[in-house]
PDB file of C-alpha atoms in Angstrom:
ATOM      1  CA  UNK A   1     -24.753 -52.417   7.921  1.00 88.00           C
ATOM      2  CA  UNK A   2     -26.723 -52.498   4.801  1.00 92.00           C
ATOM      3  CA  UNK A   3     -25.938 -54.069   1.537  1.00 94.00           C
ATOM      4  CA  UNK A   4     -26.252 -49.967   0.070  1.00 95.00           C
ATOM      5  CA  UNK A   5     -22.985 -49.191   2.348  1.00 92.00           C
ATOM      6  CA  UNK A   6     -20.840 -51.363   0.576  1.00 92.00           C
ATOM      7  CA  UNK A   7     -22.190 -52.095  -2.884  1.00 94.00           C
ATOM      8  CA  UNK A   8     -20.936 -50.973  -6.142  1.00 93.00           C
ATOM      9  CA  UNK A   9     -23.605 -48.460  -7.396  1.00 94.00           C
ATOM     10  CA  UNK A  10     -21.376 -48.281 -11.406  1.00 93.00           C
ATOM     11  CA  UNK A  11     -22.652 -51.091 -12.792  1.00 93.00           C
ATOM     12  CA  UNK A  12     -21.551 -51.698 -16.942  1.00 95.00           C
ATOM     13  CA  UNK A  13     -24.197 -54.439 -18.032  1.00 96.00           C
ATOM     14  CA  UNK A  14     -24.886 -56.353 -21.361  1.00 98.00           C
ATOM     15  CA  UNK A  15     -28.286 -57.082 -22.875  1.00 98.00           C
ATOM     16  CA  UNK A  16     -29.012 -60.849 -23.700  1.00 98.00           C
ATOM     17  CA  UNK A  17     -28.300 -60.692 -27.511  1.00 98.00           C
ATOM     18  CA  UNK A  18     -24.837 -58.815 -27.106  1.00 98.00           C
ATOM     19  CA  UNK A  19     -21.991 -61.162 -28.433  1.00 98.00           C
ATOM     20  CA  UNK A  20     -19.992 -63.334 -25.635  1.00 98.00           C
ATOM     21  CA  UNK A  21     -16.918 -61.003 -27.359  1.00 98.00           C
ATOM     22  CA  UNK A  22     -18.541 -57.935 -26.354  1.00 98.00           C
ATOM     23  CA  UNK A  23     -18.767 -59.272 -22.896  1.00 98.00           C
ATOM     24  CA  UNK A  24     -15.378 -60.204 -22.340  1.00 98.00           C
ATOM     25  CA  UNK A  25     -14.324 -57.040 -23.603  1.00 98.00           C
ATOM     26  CA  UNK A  26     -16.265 -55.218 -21.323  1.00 98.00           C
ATOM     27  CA  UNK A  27     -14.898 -57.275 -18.254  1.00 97.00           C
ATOM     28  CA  UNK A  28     -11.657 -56.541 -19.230  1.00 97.00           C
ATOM     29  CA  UNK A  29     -11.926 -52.980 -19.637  1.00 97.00           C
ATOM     30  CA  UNK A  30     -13.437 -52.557 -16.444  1.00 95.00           C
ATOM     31  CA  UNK A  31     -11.943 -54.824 -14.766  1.00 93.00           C
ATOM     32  CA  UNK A  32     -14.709 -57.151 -13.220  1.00 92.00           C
ATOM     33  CA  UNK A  33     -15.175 -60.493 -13.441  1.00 91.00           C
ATOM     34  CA  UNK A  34     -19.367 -60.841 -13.930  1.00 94.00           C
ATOM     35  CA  UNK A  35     -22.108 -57.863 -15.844  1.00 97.00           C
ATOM     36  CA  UNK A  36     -25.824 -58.478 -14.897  1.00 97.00           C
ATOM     37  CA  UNK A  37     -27.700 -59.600 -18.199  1.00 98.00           C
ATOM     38  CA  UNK A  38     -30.350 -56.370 -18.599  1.00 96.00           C
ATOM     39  CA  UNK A  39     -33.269 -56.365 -20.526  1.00 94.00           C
ATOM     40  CA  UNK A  40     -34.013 -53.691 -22.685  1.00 89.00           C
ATOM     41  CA  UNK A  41     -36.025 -52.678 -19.732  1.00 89.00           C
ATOM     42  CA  UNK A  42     -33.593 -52.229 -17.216  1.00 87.00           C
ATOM     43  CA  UNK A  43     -34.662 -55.922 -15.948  1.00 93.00           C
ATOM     44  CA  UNK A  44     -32.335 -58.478 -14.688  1.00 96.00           C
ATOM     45  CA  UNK A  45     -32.353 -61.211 -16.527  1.00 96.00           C
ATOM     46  CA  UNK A  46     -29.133 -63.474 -15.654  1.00 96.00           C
ATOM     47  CA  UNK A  47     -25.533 -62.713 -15.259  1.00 97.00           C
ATOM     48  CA  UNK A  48     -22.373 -63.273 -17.223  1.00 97.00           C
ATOM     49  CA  UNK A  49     -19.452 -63.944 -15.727  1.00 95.00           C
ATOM     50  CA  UNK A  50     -15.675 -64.233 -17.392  1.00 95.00           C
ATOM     51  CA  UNK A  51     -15.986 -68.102 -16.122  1.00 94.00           C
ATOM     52  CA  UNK A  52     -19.611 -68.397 -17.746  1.00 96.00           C
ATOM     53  CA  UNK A  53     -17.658 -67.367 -21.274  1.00 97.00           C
ATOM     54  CA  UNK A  54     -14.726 -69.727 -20.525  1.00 97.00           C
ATOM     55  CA  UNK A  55     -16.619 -72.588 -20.223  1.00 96.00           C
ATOM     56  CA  UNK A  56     -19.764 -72.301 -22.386  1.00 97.00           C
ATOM     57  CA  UNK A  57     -17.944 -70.719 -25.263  1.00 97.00           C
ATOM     58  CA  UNK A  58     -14.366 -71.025 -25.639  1.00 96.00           C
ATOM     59  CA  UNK A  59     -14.176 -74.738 -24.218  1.00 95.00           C
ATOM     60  CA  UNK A  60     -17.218 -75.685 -26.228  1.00 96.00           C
ATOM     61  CA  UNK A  61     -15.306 -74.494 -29.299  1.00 96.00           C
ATOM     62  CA  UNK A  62     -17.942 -71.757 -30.275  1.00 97.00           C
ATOM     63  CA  UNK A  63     -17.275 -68.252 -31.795  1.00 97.00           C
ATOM     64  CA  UNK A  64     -17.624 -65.534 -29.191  1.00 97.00           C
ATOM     65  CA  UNK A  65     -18.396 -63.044 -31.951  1.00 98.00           C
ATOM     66  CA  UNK A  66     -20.966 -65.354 -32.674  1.00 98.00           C
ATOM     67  CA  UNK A  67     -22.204 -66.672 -29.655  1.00 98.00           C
ATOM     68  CA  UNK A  68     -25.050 -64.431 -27.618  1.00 98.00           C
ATOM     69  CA  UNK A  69     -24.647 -63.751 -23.967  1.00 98.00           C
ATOM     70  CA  UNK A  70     -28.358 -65.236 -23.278  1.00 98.00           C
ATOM     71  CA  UNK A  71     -26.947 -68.547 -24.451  1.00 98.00           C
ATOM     72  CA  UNK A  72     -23.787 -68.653 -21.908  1.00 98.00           C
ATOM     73  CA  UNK A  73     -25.517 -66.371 -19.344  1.00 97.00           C
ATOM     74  CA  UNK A  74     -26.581 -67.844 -15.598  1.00 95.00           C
ATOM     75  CA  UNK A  75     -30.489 -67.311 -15.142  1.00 94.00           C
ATOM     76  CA  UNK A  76     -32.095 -67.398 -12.300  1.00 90.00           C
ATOM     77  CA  UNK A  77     -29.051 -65.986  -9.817  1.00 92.00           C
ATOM     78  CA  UNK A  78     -29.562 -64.897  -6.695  1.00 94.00           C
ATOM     79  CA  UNK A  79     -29.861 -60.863  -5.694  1.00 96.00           C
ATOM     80  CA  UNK A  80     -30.012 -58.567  -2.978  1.00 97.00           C
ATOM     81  CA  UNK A  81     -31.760 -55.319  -1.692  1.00 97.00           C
ATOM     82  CA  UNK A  82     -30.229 -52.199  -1.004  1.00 97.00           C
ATOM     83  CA  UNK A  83     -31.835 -52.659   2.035  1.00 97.00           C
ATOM     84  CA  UNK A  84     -31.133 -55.903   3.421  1.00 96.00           C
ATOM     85  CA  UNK A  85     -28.020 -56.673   5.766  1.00 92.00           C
ATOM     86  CA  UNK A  86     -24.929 -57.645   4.748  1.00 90.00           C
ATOM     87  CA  UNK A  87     -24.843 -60.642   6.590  1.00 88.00           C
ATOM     88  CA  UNK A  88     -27.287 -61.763   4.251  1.00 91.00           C
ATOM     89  CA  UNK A  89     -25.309 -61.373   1.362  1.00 92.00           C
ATOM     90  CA  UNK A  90     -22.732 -63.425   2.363  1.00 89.00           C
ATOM     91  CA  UNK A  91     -24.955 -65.852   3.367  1.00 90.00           C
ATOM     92  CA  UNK A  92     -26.678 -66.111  -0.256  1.00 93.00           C
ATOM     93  CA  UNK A  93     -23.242 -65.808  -1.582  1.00 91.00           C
ATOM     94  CA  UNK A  94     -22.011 -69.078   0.619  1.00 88.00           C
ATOM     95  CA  UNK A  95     -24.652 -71.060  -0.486  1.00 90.00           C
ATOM     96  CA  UNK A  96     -24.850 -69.988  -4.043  1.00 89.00           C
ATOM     97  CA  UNK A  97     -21.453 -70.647  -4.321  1.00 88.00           C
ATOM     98  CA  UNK A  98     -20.763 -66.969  -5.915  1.00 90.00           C
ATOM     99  CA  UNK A  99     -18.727 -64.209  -5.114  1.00 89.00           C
ATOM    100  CA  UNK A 100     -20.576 -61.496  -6.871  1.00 93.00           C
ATOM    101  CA  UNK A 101     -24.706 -60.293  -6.577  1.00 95.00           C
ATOM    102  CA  UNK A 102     -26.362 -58.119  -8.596  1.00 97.00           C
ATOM    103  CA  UNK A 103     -28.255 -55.820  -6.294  1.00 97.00           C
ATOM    104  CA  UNK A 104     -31.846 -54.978  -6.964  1.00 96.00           C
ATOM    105  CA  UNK A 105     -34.455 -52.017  -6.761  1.00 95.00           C
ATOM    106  CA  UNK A 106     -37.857 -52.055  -7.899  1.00 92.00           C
ATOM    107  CA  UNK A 107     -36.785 -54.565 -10.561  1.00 90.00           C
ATOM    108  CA  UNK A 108     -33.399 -52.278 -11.591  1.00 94.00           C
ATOM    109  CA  UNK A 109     -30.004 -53.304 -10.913  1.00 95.00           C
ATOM    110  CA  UNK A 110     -28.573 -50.309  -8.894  1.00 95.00           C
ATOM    111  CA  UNK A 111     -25.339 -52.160  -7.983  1.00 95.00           C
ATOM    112  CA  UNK A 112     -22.976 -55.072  -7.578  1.00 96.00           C
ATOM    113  CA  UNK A 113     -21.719 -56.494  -4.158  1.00 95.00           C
ATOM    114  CA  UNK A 114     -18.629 -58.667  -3.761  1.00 91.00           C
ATOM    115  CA  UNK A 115     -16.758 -60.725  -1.002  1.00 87.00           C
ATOM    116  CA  UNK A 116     -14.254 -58.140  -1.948  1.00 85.00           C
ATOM    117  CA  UNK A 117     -16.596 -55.242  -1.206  1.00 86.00           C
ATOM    118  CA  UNK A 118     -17.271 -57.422   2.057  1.00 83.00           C
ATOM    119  CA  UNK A 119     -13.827 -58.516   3.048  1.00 79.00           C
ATOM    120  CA  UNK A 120     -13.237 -54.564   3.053  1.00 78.00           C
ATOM    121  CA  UNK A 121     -15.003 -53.952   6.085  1.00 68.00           C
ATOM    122  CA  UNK A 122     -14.151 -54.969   9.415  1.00 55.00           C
ATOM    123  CA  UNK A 123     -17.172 -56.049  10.417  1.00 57.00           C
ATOM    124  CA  UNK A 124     -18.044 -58.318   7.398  1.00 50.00           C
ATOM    125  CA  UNK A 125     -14.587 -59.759   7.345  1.00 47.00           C
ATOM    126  CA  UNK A 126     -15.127 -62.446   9.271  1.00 52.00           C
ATOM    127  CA  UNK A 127     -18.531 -63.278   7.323  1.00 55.00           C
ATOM    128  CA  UNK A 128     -16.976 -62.962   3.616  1.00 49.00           C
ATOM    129  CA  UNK A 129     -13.467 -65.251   5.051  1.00 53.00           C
ATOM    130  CA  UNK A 130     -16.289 -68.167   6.027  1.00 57.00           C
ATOM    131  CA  UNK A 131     -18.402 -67.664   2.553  1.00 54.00           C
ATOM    132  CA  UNK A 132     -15.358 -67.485   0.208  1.00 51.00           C
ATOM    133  CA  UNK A 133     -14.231 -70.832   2.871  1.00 57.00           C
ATOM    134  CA  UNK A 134     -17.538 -72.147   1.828  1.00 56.00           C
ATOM    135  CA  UNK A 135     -17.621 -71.702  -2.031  1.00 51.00           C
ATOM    136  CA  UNK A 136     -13.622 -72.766  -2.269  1.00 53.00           C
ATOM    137  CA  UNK A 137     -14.300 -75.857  -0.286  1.00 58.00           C
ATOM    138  CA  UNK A 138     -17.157 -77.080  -2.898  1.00 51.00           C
ATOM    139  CA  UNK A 139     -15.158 -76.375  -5.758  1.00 49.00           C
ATOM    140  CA  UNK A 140     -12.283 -78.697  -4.518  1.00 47.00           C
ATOM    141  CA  UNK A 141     -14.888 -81.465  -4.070  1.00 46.00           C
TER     142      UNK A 141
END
């Protein structure tokens, strides 16, 4: 099965100089817990996740109103085709200790895949159980 089959094609995003506020709204009102970082565009630049904003704003004392997602934001995170197999998501997922890809086409993000999306299909289920294993074991260490 392909990554298309499962993915979230409604992606809300943020653009880099978008307030870490903004952001957190956003994942609150749609209830998801990262937004690809978008250039103006449509590039992927990083990702923002609620933990990203917990950690590099609010613990480090700075304003979210003030503070831009491009300075909290991952770079460099890793993606996934349409195309390619699920089993390879997981495996990028497991070793990038994430639990959320932005999915790419010609440069665009055209979804979001999750060990949720994953974990919802039987066939994946036993793939997304050893990757969320993976990432939960690391974080204990």
């Amino acid at each position: 099965m392909q990554v298309r089959d499962l993915m979230n094609p409604s992606v809300v995003s943020i653009t880099p100089s978008e307030s870490a506020a903004l952001a957190a709204r956003l994942l609150s009102r749609h209830n998801v817990g990262s937004l690809p970082v978008c250039g103006e565009d449509g590039g992927l630049r990083g990702i923002v996740t609620d933990r990203d904003i917990v950690l590099r704003c609010v613990a480090a004392e700075e304003d979210p109103a003030k503070t831009q997602v491009k300075d909290i934001m991952t770079r460099n995170c890793a993606v996934v085709s349409p195309d390619d197999d699920a089993r390879e998501a997981t495996r990028l997922m497991a070793a990038g200790q994430v639990r959320r890809l932005p999915v790419l086409e010609g440069g665009k993000v055209v979804g979001m895949v999750s060990l949720g999306d994953l974990s919802k299909n039987q066939n994946y289920n036993m793939e997304a159980s050893k990757a969320l294993s993976e990432i939960s074991e690391n974080i204990k260490k």
